[in-house]
PDB file of C-alpha atoms in Angstrom:
ATOM      1  CA  MET A 272      48.297   2.319 158.232  1.00 35.00           C
ATOM      2  CA  PRO A 273      46.491   1.751 154.899  1.00 40.00           C
ATOM      3  CA  PRO A 274      47.411   4.063 151.988  1.00 40.00           C
ATOM      4  CA  LEU A 275      45.178   7.015 151.282  1.00 42.00           C
ATOM      5  CA  SER A 276      42.778   6.776 148.353  1.00 51.00           C
ATOM      6  CA  PRO A 277      43.369   9.279 145.510  1.00 54.00           C
ATOM      7  CA  SER A 278      40.629  11.538 146.898  1.00 55.00           C
ATOM      8  CA  GLU A 279      41.196  11.390 150.646  1.00 57.00           C
ATOM      9  CA  GLY A 280      42.097  14.757 152.084  1.00 60.00           C
ATOM     10  CA  ASP A 281      40.726  16.611 149.050  1.00 76.00           C
ATOM     11  CA  PRO A 282      37.262  18.036 149.876  1.00 83.00           C
ATOM     12  CA  LEU A 283      36.416  18.810 146.237  1.00 85.00           C
ATOM     13  CA  ALA A 284      37.379  15.332 145.050  1.00 87.00           C
ATOM     14  CA  GLU A 285      35.417  13.738 147.887  1.00 91.00           C
ATOM     15  CA  ARG A 286      32.426  15.914 146.974  1.00 93.00           C
ATOM     16  CA  ASP A 287      32.628  14.673 143.368  1.00 94.00           C
ATOM     17  CA  ILE A 288      32.546  11.079 144.583  1.00 93.00           C
ATOM     18  CA  ALA A 289      29.581  11.785 146.865  1.00 94.00           C
ATOM     19  CA  LEU A 290      27.714  13.357 143.948  1.00 95.00           C
ATOM     20  CA  MET A 291      28.519  10.394 141.707  1.00 94.00           C
ATOM     21  CA  ARG A 292      27.131   8.021 144.339  1.00 94.00           C
ATOM     22  CA  LEU A 293      23.872   9.983 144.133  1.00 95.00           C
ATOM     23  CA  VAL A 294      23.984   9.980 140.320  1.00 94.00           C
ATOM     24  CA  GLN A 295      24.276   6.187 140.455  1.00 94.00           C
ATOM     25  CA  GLN A 296      20.910   6.244 142.237  1.00 94.00           C
ATOM     26  CA  GLY A 297      19.395   8.361 139.473  1.00 93.00           C
ATOM     27  CA  ASP A 298      19.669  11.729 141.246  1.00 94.00           C
ATOM     28  CA  MET A 299      19.351  14.362 138.483  1.00 94.00           C
ATOM     29  CA  GLU A 300      20.126  17.268 140.816  1.00 95.00           C
ATOM     30  CA  ALA A 301      23.453  15.702 141.738  1.00 94.00           C
ATOM     31  CA  PHE A 302      24.187  15.144 138.067  1.00 95.00           C
ATOM     32  CA  ARG A 303      23.313  18.754 137.238  1.00 94.00           C
ATOM     33  CA  GLU A 304      25.691  19.913 139.969  1.00 95.00           C
ATOM     34  CA  LEU A 305      28.506  17.773 138.544  1.00 94.00           C
ATOM     35  CA  VAL A 306      27.899  19.201 135.074  1.00 94.00           C
ATOM     36  CA  GLU A 307      27.920  22.779 136.338  1.00 94.00           C
ATOM     37  CA  THR A 308      31.147  22.136 138.243  1.00 94.00           C
ATOM     38  CA  HIS A 309      33.093  20.470 135.426  1.00 94.00           C
ATOM     39  CA  GLN A 310      31.581  21.617 132.126  1.00 92.00           C
ATOM     40  CA  HIS A 311      34.124  24.400 131.573  1.00 91.00           C
ATOM     41  CA  ARG A 312      37.045  22.050 132.225  1.00 91.00           C
ATOM     42  CA  VAL A 313      35.671  19.496 129.757  1.00 93.00           C
ATOM     43  CA  ALA A 314      34.900  22.092 127.066  1.00 90.00           C
ATOM     44  CA  GLY A 315      38.313  23.711 127.473  1.00 89.00           C
ATOM     45  CA  THR A 316      40.121  20.385 127.252  1.00 90.00           C
ATOM     46  CA  ILE A 317      38.216  19.401 124.109  1.00 90.00           C
ATOM     47  CA  ALA A 318      38.834  22.786 122.497  1.00 87.00           C
ATOM     48  CA  ARG A 319      42.586  22.416 123.015  1.00 87.00           C
ATOM     49  CA  MET A 320      42.577  18.834 121.767  1.00 87.00           C
ATOM     50  CA  VAL A 321      40.630  19.408 118.549  1.00 83.00           C
ATOM     51  CA  GLY A 322      41.311  23.040 117.671  1.00 76.00           C
ATOM     52  CA  SER A 323      38.798  25.641 116.547  1.00 66.00           C
ATOM     53  CA  GLY A 324      37.293  23.643 113.670  1.00 65.00           C
ATOM     54  CA  PHE A 325      35.069  21.393 115.779  1.00 68.00           C
ATOM     55  CA  ASP A 326      31.891  22.128 117.677  1.00 75.00           C
ATOM     56  CA  TYR A 327      33.469  21.399 121.048  1.00 78.00           C
ATOM     57  CA  ALA A 328      30.305  22.436 122.945  1.00 84.00           C
ATOM     58  CA  GLU A 329      28.456  19.557 121.300  1.00 87.00           C
ATOM     59  CA  LEU A 330      31.281  17.157 122.146  1.00 88.00           C
ATOM     60  CA  ALA A 331      31.302  18.380 125.751  1.00 90.00           C
ATOM     61  CA  HIS A 332      27.564  17.693 125.966  1.00 92.00           C
ATOM     62  CA  GLU A 333      28.165  14.162 124.696  1.00 92.00           C
ATOM     63  CA  VAL A 334      30.824  13.616 127.387  1.00 94.00           C
ATOM     64  CA  PHE A 335      28.257  14.216 130.120  1.00 94.00           C
ATOM     65  CA  VAL A 336      25.711  12.020 128.365  1.00 94.00           C
ATOM     66  CA  ARG A 337      28.294   9.252 128.627  1.00 94.00           C
ATOM     67  CA  VAL A 338      28.950  10.075 132.271  1.00 94.00           C
ATOM     68  CA  TRP A 339      25.241   9.592 132.993  1.00 94.00           C
ATOM     69  CA  LYS A 340      25.064   6.354 131.021  1.00 93.00           C
ATOM     70  CA  SER A 341      28.267   5.002 132.607  1.00 92.00           C
ATOM     71  CA  ALA A 342      27.466   6.049 136.167  1.00 92.00           C
ATOM     72  CA  ALA A 343      26.597   2.522 137.284  1.00 90.00           C
ATOM     73  CA  ARG A 344      30.103   1.345 136.357  1.00 89.00           C
ATOM     74  CA  TYR A 345      31.908   4.177 138.148  1.00 91.00           C
ATOM     75  CA  GLU A 346      34.260   3.179 140.958  1.00 88.00           C
ATOM     76  CA  PRO A 347      36.279   5.801 142.867  1.00 85.00           C
ATOM     77  CA  SER A 348      39.622   4.041 142.339  1.00 79.00           C
ATOM     78  CA  ALA A 349      40.895   7.331 140.908  1.00 76.00           C
ATOM     79  CA  ARG A 350      39.744  10.926 141.111  1.00 85.00           C
ATOM     80  CA  PHE A 351      36.435  11.658 139.410  1.00 92.00           C
ATOM     81  CA  THR A 352      38.173  14.254 137.228  1.00 92.00           C
ATOM     82  CA  THR A 353      40.621  11.599 135.992  1.00 92.00           C
ATOM     83  CA  TRP A 354      37.702   9.328 135.051  1.00 93.00           C
ATOM     84  CA  LEU A 355      35.904  12.280 133.446  1.00 94.00           C
ATOM     85  CA  LEU A 356      38.917  13.280 131.348  1.00 94.00           C
ATOM     86  CA  THR A 357      39.419   9.657 130.292  1.00 94.00           C
ATOM     87  CA  ILE A 358      35.872   9.689 128.889  1.00 94.00           C
ATOM     88  CA  THR A 359      36.632  13.050 127.263  1.00 94.00           C
ATOM     89  CA  ARG A 360      39.770  11.759 125.555  1.00 93.00           C
ATOM     90  CA  ASN A 361      38.069   8.581 124.336  1.00 92.00           C
ATOM     91  CA  LEU A 362      35.216  10.594 122.844  1.00 91.00           C
ATOM     92  CA  VAL A 363      37.619  12.923 121.020  1.00 89.00           C
ATOM     93  CA  LEU A 364      39.585   9.946 119.648  1.00 88.00           C
ATOM     94  CA  ASN A 365      36.355   8.358 118.421  1.00 86.00           C
ATOM     95  CA  GLU A 366      35.396  11.624 116.735  1.00 81.00           C
ATOM     96  CA  PHE A 367      38.749  11.828 114.964  1.00 76.00           C
ATOM     97  CA  ARG A 368      38.432   8.199 113.819  1.00 77.00           C
ATOM     98  CA  TYR A 369      34.933   8.839 112.494  1.00 71.00           C
ATOM     99  CA  ARG A 370      36.047  11.892 110.553  1.00 66.00           C
ATOM    100  CA  SER A 371      39.073  10.061 109.142  1.00 66.00           C
ATOM    101  CA  ARG A 372      36.716   7.358 107.776  1.00 69.00           C
ATOM    102  CA  HIS A 373      34.257   9.957 106.437  1.00 58.00           C
ATOM    103  CA  ALA A 374      36.545  12.484 104.827  1.00 56.00           C
ATOM    104  CA  THR A 375      33.647  14.295 103.164  1.00 46.00           C
ATOM    105  CA  VAL A 376      32.031  15.175 106.513  1.00 45.00           C
ATOM    106  CA  PRO A 377      32.714  18.912 107.015  1.00 44.00           C
ATOM    107  CA  LEU A 378      34.056  20.217 110.283  1.00 40.00           C
ATOM    108  CA  SER A 379      31.283  21.680 112.410  1.00 39.00           C
ATOM    109  CA  PRO A 380      31.663  25.460 112.721  1.00 37.00           C
ATOM    110  CA  LEU A 381      31.143  26.988 116.147  1.00 34.00           C
ATOM    111  CA  THR A 382      28.206  28.901 114.691  1.00 35.00           C
ATOM    112  CA  SER A 383      26.598  29.340 111.285  1.00 36.00           C
ATOM    113  CA  ASP A 384      25.304  32.862 111.989  1.00 37.00           C
ATOM    114  CA  PRO A 385      27.892  35.514 111.038  1.00 32.00           C
ATOM    115  CA  HIS A 386      26.433  37.957 113.565  1.00 32.00           C
ATOM    116  CA  GLU A 387      26.769  35.380 116.333  1.00 33.00           C
ATOM    117  CA  ALA A 388      30.269  34.593 115.127  1.00 30.00           C
ATOM    118  CA  ALA A 389      31.211  38.260 115.354  1.00 28.00           C
ATOM    119  CA  SER A 390      29.853  38.466 118.891  1.00 30.00           C
ATOM    120  CA  GLU A 391      32.045  35.530 119.927  1.00 33.00           C
ATOM    121  CA  LEU A 392      35.260  37.168 118.766  1.00 28.00           C
ATOM    122  CA  PRO A 393      37.500  38.288 121.646  1.00 34.00           C
ATOM    123  CA  LEU A 394      37.408  42.014 122.340  1.00 30.00           C
ATOM    124  CA  PRO A 395      40.696  43.838 121.810  1.00 34.00           C
ATOM    125  CA  ASP A 396      42.857  44.350 124.860  1.00 40.00           C
ATOM    126  CA  LEU A 397      42.854  48.102 125.371  1.00 32.00           C
ATOM    127  CA  SER A 398      45.967  47.862 127.535  1.00 41.00           C
ATOM    128  CA  CYS A 399      47.927  46.572 124.525  1.00 44.00           C
ATOM    129  CA  PRO A 400      50.501  49.200 123.504  1.00 45.00           C
ATOM    130  CA  SER A 401      49.746  49.030 119.766  1.00 45.00           C
ATOM    131  CA  PRO A 402      47.782  47.212 117.037  1.00 49.00           C
ATOM    132  CA  ASP A 403      51.056  45.563 116.071  1.00 53.00           C
ATOM    133  CA  GLY A 404      51.335  44.100 119.564  1.00 52.00           C
ATOM    134  CA  ALA A 405      47.797  42.711 119.381  1.00 53.00           C
ATOM    135  CA  LEU A 406      48.540  41.219 115.967  1.00 56.00           C
ATOM    136  CA  GLN A 407      51.702  39.564 117.252  1.00 61.00           C
ATOM    137  CA  GLU A 408      49.806  38.098 120.197  1.00 64.00           C
ATOM    138  CA  ALA A 409      47.096  36.734 117.883  1.00 68.00           C
ATOM    139  CA  GLU A 410      49.732  35.241 115.598  1.00 73.00           C
ATOM    140  CA  LEU A 411      51.443  33.611 118.576  1.00 69.00           C
ATOM    141  CA  LEU A 412      48.191  32.085 119.830  1.00 73.00           C
ATOM    142  CA  GLU A 413      47.465  30.728 116.351  1.00 77.00           C
ATOM    143  CA  ALA A 414      50.992  29.327 116.102  1.00 80.00           C
ATOM    144  CA  ILE A 415      50.646  27.650 119.503  1.00 80.00           C
ATOM    145  CA  GLU A 416      47.338  26.034 118.471  1.00 81.00           C
ATOM    146  CA  LYS A 417      48.856  24.760 115.218  1.00 85.00           C
ATOM    147  CA  ALA A 418      51.961  23.459 116.984  1.00 87.00           C
ATOM    148  CA  LEU A 419      49.849  21.714 119.611  1.00 87.00           C
ATOM    149  CA  LEU A 420      47.591  20.103 117.006  1.00 86.00           C
ATOM    150  CA  ALA A 421      50.658  18.926 115.074  1.00 89.00           C
ATOM    151  CA  LEU A 422      51.797  16.815 118.035  1.00 91.00           C
ATOM    152  CA  PRO A 423      50.948  13.104 118.140  1.00 92.00           C
ATOM    153  CA  GLU A 424      47.678  12.655 120.018  1.00 91.00           C
ATOM    154  CA  ASN A 425      49.182  11.139 123.166  1.00 92.00           C
ATOM    155  CA  GLN A 426      51.790  13.896 123.431  1.00 93.00           C
ATOM    156  CA  ARG A 427      49.148  16.589 122.867  1.00 92.00           C
ATOM    157  CA  THR A 428      46.866  15.111 125.505  1.00 92.00           C
ATOM    158  CA  ALA A 429      49.724  14.808 128.010  1.00 93.00           C
ATOM    159  CA  VAL A 430      50.642  18.481 127.515  1.00 91.00           C
ATOM    160  CA  ILE A 431      47.028  19.642 127.866  1.00 91.00           C
ATOM    161  CA  LEU A 432      46.385  17.593 130.996  1.00 92.00           C
ATOM    162  CA  ARG A 433      49.644  18.706 132.602  1.00 91.00           C
ATOM    163  CA  ARG A 434      49.838  22.337 131.515  1.00 87.00           C
ATOM    164  CA  HIS A 435      46.181  23.362 131.414  1.00 85.00           C
ATOM    165  CA  GLU A 436      44.441  20.927 133.785  1.00 87.00           C
ATOM    166  CA  GLY A 437      47.266  20.597 136.311  1.00 87.00           C
ATOM    167  CA  LEU A 438      46.994  16.807 136.564  1.00 90.00           C
ATOM    168  CA  SER A 439      49.725  14.824 138.252  1.00 91.00           C
ATOM    169  CA  TYR A 440      51.930  12.444 136.278  1.00 94.00           C
ATOM    170  CA  GLU A 441      50.030   9.583 137.923  1.00 94.00           C
ATOM    171  CA  ASP A 442      46.623  10.893 136.847  1.00 93.00           C
ATOM    172  CA  ILE A 443      47.847  11.543 133.297  1.00 94.00           C
ATOM    173  CA  ALA A 444      49.203   7.990 133.189  1.00 94.00           C
ATOM    174  CA  SER A 445      45.754   6.747 134.228  1.00 92.00           C
ATOM    175  CA  VAL A 446      44.009   8.726 131.471  1.00 93.00           C
ATOM    176  CA  LEU A 447      46.501   7.574 128.829  1.00 93.00           C
ATOM    177  CA  ARG A 448      46.659   4.048 130.255  1.00 92.00           C
ATOM    178  CA  THR A 449      50.437   4.073 130.419  1.00 93.00           C
ATOM    179  CA  SER A 450      53.227   4.425 132.981  1.00 95.00           C
ATOM    180  CA  VAL A 451      54.456   7.541 134.766  1.00 95.00           C
ATOM    181  CA  ALA A 452      57.844   7.105 133.066  1.00 95.00           C
ATOM    182  CA  SER A 453      56.102   7.043 129.683  1.00 95.00           C
ATOM    183  CA  VAL A 454      54.189  10.225 130.549  1.00 95.00           C
ATOM    184  CA  LYS A 455      57.414  12.035 131.416  1.00 95.00           C
ATOM    185  CA  SER A 456      58.944  10.862 128.132  1.00 95.00           C
ATOM    186  CA  LEU A 457      55.868  12.042 126.185  1.00 94.00           C
ATOM    187  CA  LEU A 458      56.044  15.462 127.818  1.00 94.00           C
ATOM    188  CA  PHE A 459      59.774  15.799 127.145  1.00 94.00           C
ATOM    189  CA  ARG A 460      59.340  14.965 123.452  1.00 93.00           C
ATOM    190  CA  ALA A 461      56.300  17.233 123.161  1.00 92.00           C
ATOM    191  CA  ARG A 462      58.083  20.204 124.734  1.00 91.00           C
ATOM    192  CA  THR A 463      61.074  19.673 122.467  1.00 91.00           C
ATOM    193  CA  GLN A 464      58.839  19.633 119.382  1.00 91.00           C
ATOM    194  CA  LEU A 465      56.862  22.665 120.558  1.00 89.00           C
ATOM    195  CA  ARG A 466      60.008  24.686 121.191  1.00 87.00           C
ATOM    196  CA  GLU A 467      61.223  23.857 117.691  1.00 88.00           C
ATOM    197  CA  ALA A 468      57.872  24.716 116.097  1.00 85.00           C
ATOM    198  CA  LEU A 469      57.618  28.009 118.001  1.00 84.00           C
ATOM    199  CA  ARG A 470      61.278  29.016 117.742  1.00 83.00           C
ATOM    200  CA  GLU A 471      60.533  31.930 115.406  1.00 77.00           C
ATOM    201  CA  HIS A 472      57.954  33.354 117.807  1.00 70.00           C
ATOM    202  CA  LEU A 473      59.958  32.683 120.949  1.00 66.00           C
ATOM    203  CA  ASP A 474      63.003  34.422 119.469  1.00 59.00           C
TER     204      ASP A 474
END
């Protein structure tokens, strides 16, 4: 009996492949459906990879531009989401390289309008027992973001794909173009470094 493909038995993954087959034929409706299905995943992944200083919505838009342009070369040898997150990671790496070569280029704020910025701030959790508790939670979230951004890029990406996207070791290895054993090693080192960086908060 031949081995199952990465998407067999998974209706959502098979639907992604069917949509990509239509996109390869220039079907804009199929492409729009793919974007609507995966845009939040892409934006969330980028936001965790680059932190709050980048305009991750713009980067997410560029990811799907590349999906459209690369559609003809797509082959379902892996899940569509694995291919999509590989494009996402490559775009983020290119952005970091560009900014490292152009140090005077400012980071793009999420918005330049202070009223819009205020409207995007999270509302306070009214179930929180005290302002001190809310402050501690905000400080923890900020510490987690800083600790995550301090990791080497491959460790950070492995953690994000495993913890937040729920990818298998095999899919993470495909995105990072490495072995499953290497992925497990990256995750172990990343978790060790994160625990050390967050020790004060975890205590």
